[in-house]
Coordinates of N, CA and C in Angstrom, one line a residue:
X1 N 36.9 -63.0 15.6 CA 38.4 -63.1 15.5 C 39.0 -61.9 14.9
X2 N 40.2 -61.5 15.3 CA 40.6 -60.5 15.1 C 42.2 -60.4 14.3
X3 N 42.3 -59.9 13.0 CA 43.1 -60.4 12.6 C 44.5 -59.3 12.7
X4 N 45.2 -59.8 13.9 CA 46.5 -58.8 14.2 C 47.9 -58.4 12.6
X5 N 47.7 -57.4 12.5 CA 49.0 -57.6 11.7 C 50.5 -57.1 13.1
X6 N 51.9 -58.0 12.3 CA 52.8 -57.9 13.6 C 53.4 -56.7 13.2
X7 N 53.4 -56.1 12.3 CA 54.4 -54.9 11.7 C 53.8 -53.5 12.6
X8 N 52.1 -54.0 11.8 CA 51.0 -52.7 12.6 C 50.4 -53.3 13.0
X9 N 50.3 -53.0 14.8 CA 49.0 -53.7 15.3 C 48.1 -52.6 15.8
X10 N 48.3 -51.4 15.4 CA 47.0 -50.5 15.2 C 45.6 -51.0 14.4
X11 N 46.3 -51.8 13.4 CA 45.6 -51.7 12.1 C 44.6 -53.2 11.9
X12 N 44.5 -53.2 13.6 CA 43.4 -54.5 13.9 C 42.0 -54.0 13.3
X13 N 41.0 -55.1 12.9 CA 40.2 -55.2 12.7 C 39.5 -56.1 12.3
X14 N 38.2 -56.3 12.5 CA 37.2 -57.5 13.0 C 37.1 -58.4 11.8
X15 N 36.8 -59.8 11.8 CA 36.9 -60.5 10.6 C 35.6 -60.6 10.0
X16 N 34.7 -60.1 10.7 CA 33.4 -60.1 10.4 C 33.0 -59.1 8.8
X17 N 31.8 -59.2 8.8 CA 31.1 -58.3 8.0 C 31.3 -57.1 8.1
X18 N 31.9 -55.9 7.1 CA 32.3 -54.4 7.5 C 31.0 -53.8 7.6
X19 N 30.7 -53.5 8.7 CA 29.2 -51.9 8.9 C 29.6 -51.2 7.6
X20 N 28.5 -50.1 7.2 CA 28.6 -48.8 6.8 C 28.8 -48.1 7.8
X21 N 29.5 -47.1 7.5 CA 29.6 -46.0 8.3 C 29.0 -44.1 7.4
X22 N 28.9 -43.5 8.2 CA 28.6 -42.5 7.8 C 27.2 -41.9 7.2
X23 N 26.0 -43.2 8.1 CA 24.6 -42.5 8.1 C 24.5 -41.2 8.9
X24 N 25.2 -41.1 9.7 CA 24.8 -39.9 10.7 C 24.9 -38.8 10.0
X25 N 26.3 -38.7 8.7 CA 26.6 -37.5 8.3 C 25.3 -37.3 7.5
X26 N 25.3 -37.8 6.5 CA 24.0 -37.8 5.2 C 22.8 -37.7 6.0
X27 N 22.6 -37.9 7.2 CA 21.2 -37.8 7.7 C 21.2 -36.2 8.4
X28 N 22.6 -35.6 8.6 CA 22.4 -34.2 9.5 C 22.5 -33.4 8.1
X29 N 23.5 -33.5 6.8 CA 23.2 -32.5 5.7 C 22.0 -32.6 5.2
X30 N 20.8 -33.8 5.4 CA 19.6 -33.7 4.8 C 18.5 -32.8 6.2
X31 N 18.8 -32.8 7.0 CA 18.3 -31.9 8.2 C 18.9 -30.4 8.2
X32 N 20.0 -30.6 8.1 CA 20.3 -28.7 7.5 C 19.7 -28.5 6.1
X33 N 19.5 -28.9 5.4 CA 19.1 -28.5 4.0 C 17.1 -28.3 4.2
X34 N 17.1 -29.3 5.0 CA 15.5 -28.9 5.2 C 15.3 -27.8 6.0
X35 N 16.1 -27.6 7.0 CA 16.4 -26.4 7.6 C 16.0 -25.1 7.4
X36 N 17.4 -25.0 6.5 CA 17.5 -23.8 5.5 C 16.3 -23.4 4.3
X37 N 15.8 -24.3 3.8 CA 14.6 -24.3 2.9 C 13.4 -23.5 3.8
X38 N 13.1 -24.3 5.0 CA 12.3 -23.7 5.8 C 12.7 -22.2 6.5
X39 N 13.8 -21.9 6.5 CA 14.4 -20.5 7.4 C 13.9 -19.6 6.2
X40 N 14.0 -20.1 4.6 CA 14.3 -19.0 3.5 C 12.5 -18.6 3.5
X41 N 11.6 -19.8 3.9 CA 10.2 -19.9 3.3 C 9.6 -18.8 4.1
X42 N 10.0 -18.9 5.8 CA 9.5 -18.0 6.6 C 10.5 -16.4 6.3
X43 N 11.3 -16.5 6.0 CA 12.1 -14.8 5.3 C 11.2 -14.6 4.4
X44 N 10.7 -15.0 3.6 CA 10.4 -14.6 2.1 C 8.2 -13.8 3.1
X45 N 8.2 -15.2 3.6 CA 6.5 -14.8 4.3 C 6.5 -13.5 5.1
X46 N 7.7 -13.3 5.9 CA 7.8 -12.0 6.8 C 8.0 -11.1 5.9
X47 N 8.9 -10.7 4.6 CA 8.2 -9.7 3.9 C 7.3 -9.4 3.0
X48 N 6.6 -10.7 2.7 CA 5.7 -10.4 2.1 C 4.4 -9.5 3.3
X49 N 4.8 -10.3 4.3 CA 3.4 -9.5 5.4 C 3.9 -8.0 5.8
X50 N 5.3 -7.8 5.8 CA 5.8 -6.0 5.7 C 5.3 -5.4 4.7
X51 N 5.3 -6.2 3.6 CA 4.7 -5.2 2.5 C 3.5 -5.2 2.5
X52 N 2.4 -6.0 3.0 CA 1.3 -6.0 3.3 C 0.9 -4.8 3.9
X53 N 1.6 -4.9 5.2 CA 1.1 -4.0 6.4 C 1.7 -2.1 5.9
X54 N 2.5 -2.6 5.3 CA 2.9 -0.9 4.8 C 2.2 -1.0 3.4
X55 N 1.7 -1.2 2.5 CA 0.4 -1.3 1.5 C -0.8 -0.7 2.0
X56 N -1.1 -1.7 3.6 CA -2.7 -1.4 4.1 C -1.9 0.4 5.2
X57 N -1.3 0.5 5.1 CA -1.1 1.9 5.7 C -1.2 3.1 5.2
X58 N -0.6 2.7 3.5 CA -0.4 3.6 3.0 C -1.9 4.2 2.2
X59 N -2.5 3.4 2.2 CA -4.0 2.7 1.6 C -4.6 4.5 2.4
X60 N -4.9 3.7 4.0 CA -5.6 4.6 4.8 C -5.1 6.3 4.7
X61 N -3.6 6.0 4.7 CA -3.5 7.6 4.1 C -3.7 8.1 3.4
X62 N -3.9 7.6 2.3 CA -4.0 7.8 0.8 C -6.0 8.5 1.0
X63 N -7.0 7.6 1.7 CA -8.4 7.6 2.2 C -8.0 8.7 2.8
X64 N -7.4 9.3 3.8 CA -7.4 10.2 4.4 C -6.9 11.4 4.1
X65 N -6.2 11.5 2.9 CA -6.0 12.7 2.0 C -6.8 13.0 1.1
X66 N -7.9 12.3 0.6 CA -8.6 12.1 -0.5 C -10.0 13.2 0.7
X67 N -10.2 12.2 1.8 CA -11.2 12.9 2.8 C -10.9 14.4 2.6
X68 N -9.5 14.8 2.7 CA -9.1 16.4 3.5 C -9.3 16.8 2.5
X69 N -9.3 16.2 1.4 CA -9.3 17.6 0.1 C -10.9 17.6 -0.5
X70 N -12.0 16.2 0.0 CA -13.1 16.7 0.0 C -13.8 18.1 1.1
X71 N -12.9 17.8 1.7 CA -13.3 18.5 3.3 C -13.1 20.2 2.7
X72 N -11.9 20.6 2.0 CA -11.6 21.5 1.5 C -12.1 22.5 0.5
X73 N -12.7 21.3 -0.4 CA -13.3 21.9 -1.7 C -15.0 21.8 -1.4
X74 N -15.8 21.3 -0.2 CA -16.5 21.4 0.8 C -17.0 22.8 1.1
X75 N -15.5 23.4 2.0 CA -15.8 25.0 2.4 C -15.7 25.7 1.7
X76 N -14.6 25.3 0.7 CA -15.2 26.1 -0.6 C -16.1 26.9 -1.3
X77 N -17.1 25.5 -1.4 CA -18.0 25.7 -2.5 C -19.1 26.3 -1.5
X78 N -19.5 25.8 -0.2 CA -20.9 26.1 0.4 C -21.0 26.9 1.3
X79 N -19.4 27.7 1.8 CA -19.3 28.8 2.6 C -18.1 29.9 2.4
X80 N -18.3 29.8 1.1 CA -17.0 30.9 0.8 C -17.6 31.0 -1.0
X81 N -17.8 32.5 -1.1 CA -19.0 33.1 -0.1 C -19.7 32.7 0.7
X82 N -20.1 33.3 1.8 CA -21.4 32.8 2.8 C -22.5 32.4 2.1
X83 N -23.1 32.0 2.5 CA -25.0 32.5 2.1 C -25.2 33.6 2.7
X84 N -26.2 34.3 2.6 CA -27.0 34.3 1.5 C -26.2 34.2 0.3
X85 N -25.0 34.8 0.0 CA -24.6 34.9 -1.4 C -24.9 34.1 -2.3
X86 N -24.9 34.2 -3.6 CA -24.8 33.6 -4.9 C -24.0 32.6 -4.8
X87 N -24.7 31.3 -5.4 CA -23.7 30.0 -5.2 C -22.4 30.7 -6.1
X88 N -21.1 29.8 -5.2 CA -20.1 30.5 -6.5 C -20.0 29.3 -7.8
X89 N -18.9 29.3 -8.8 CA -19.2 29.1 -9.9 C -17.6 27.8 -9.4
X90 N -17.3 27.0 -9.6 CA -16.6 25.7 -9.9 C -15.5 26.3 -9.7
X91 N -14.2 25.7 -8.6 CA -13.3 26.1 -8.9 C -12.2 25.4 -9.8
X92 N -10.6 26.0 -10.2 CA -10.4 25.1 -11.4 C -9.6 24.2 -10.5
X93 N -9.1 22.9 -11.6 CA -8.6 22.1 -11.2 C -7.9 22.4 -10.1
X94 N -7.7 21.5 -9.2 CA -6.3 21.8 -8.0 C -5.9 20.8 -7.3
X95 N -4.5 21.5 -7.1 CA -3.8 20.6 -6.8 C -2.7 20.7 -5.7
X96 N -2.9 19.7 -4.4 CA -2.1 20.3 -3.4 C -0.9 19.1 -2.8
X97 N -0.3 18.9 -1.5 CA 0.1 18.6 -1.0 C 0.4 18.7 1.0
X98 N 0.3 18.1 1.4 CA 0.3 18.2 2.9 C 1.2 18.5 3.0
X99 N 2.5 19.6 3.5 CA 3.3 19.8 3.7 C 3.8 19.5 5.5
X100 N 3.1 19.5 6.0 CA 3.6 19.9 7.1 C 3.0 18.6 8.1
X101 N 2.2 17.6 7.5 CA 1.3 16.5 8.4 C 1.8 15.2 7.9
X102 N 1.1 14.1 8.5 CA 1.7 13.0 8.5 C 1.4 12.3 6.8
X103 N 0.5 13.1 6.7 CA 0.0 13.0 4.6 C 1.1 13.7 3.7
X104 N 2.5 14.0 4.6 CA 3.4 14.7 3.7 C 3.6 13.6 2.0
X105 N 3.8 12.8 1.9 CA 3.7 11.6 0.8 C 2.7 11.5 -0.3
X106 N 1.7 12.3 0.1 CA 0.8 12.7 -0.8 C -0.1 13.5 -1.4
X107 N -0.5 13.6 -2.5 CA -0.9 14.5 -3.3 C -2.3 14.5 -3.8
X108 N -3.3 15.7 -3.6 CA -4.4 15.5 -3.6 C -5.0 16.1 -4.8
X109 N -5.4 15.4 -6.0 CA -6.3 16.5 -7.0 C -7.4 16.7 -6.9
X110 N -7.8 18.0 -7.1 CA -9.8 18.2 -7.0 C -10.7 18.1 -8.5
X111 N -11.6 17.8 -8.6 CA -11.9 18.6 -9.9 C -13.4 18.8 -9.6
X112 N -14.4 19.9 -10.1 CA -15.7 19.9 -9.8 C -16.3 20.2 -10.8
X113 N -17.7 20.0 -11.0 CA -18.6 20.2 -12.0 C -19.8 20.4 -11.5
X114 N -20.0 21.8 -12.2 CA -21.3 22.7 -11.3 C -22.3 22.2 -12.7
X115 N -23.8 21.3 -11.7 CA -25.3 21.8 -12.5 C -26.2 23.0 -11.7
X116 N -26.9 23.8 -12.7 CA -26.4 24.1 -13.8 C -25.6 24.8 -14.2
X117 N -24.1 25.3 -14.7 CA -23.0 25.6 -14.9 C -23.4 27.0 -14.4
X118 N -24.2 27.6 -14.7 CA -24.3 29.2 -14.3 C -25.8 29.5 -13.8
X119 N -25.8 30.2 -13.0 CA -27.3 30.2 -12.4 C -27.7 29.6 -11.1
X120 N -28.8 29.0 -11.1 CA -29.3 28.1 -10.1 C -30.6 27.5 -10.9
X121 N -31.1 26.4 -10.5 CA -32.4 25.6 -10.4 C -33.7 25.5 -9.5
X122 N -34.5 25.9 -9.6 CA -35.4 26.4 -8.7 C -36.1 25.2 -8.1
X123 N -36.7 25.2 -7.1 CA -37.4 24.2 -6.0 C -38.2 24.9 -5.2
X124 N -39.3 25.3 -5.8 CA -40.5 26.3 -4.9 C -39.6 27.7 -5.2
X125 N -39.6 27.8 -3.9 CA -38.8 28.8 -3.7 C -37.5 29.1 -3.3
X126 N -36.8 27.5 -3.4 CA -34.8 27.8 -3.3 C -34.8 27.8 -4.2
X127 N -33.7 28.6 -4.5 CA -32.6 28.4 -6.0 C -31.5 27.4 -5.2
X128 N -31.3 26.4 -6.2 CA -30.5 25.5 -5.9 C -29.3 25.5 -7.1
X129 N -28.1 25.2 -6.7 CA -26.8 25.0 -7.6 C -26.1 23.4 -7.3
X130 N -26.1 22.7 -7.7 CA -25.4 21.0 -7.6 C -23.6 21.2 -8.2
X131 N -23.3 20.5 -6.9 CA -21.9 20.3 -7.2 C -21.3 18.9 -7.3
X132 N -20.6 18.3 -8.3 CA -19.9 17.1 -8.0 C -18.4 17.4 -8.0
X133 N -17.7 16.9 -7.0 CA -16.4 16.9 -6.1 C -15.8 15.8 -6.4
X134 N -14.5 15.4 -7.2 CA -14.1 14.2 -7.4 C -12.6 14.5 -6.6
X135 N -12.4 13.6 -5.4 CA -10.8 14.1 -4.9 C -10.1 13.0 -5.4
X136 N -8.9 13.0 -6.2 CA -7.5 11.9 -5.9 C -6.6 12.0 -5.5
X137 N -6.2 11.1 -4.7 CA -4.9 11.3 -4.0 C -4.3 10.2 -3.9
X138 N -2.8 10.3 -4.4 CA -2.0 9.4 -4.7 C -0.3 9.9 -4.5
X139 N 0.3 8.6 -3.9 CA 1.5 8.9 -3.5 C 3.0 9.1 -4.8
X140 N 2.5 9.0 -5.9 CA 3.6 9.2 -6.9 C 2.7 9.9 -7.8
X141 N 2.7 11.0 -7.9 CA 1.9 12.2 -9.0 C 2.7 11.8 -9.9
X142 N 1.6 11.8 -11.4 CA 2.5 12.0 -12.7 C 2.6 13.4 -13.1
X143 N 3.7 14.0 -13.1 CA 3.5 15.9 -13.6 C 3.0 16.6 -12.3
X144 N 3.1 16.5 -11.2 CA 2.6 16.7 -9.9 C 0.8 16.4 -9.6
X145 N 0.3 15.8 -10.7 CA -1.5 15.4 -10.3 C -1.3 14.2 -10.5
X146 N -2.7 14.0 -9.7 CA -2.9 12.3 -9.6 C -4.3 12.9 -10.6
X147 N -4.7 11.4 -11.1 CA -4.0 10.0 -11.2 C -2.3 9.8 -11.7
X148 N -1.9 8.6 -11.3 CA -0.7 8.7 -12.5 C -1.1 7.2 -13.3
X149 N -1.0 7.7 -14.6 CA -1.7 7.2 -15.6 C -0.5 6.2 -16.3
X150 N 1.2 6.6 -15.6 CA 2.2 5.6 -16.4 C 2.4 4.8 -15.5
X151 N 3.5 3.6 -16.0 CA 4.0 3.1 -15.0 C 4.1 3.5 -13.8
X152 N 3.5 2.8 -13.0 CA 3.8 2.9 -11.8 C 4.7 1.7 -11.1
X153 N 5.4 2.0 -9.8 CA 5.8 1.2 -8.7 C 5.2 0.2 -8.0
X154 N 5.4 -0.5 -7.6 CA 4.2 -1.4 -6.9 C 3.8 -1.1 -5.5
X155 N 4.5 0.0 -5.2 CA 4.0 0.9 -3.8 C 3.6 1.8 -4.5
X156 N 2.9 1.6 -5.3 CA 1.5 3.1 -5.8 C 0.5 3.1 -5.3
X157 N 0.1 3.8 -4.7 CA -1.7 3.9 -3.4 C -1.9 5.1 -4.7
X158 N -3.7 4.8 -4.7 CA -4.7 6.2 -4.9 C -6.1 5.5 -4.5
X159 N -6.5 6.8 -3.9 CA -7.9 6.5 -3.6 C -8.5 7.9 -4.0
X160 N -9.9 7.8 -4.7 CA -10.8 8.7 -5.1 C -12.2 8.3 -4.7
X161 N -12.5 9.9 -4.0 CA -13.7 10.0 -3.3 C -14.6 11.1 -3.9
X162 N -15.9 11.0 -3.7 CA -16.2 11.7 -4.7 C -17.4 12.1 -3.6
X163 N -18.2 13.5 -3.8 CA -18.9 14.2 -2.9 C -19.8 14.7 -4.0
X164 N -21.3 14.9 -3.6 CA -22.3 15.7 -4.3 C -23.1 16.7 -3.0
X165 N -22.8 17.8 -3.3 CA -23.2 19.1 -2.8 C -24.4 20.1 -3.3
X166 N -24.7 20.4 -2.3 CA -26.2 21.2 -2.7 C -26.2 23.0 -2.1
X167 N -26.1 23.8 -3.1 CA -26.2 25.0 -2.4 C -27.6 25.8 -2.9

């Protein structure tokens, strides 16, 4: 039964029990809100896996600068002088930079330590001289050498490779 008013008969309505209204709203703000929760979780995972992937890149370059400056202090030591020559004697600290290659970002230190410091060691009949070759290379030098021993950034790469040589 419907109870007419005569003044407003817009303002009909049923005699019965009134519904709720307004589950649909509360049900679509609790669907956007889960939504958005979910949109932030996958933003937050996509940079964490950018920073991953530029971490493991910078990694490899860092390996690959550390390689070139073994590679360097290499010709150094076992063909400059040639042989026959006199093993040479340790060179000093050093310290470089790729200027011109895709390793421009980083910085390679050497350091070496000749046994026996002067001379050679005999083996029948070689004279032998031992070299240990320590490379670092790292993309934020402290004072222009790696290591860097202060704070760092949390995009700090170093890798150190180390070489033993026989002349």
């Amino acid at each position: 039964m419907l109870f007419m008013s005569t003044t407003c008969p817009e303002l009909a309505r049923p005699s019965g029990p009134v519904h709720a209204t307004g589950f649909t709203l509360v049900s679509m703000i609790f669907i956007l809100v889960v939504l958005a929760a979910l949109g932030a979780a996958v933003a937050r995972l996509s940079v964490r896996q950018h920073l991953g992937s530029a971490s493991e890149l910078a990694a490899a370059s860092a390996y690959q600068s550390a390689h070139a400056g073994l590679e360097w202090a290499s010709w150094q030591l076992l063909r400059n002088p040639a042989p026959p020559a006199d093993a040479p004697a340790c060179f000093d600290a050093t310290t470089f930079s790729f200027a011109a290659s895709g390793l421009s970002d980083f910085v390679v230190t050497l350091s070496c330590v000749r046994t026996p410091g002067s001379g050679s060691l005999s083996d029948g009949s070689s004279a032998l001289a031992f070299y240990q070759v320590l490379a670092t290379a790292c993309n934020a030098p402290l004072g222009g050498a790696c290591p860097n021993t202060g704070v760092v950034e949390p995009t700090y790469v170093e890798r150190q490779l180390s070489r033993t040589l026989v002349r």
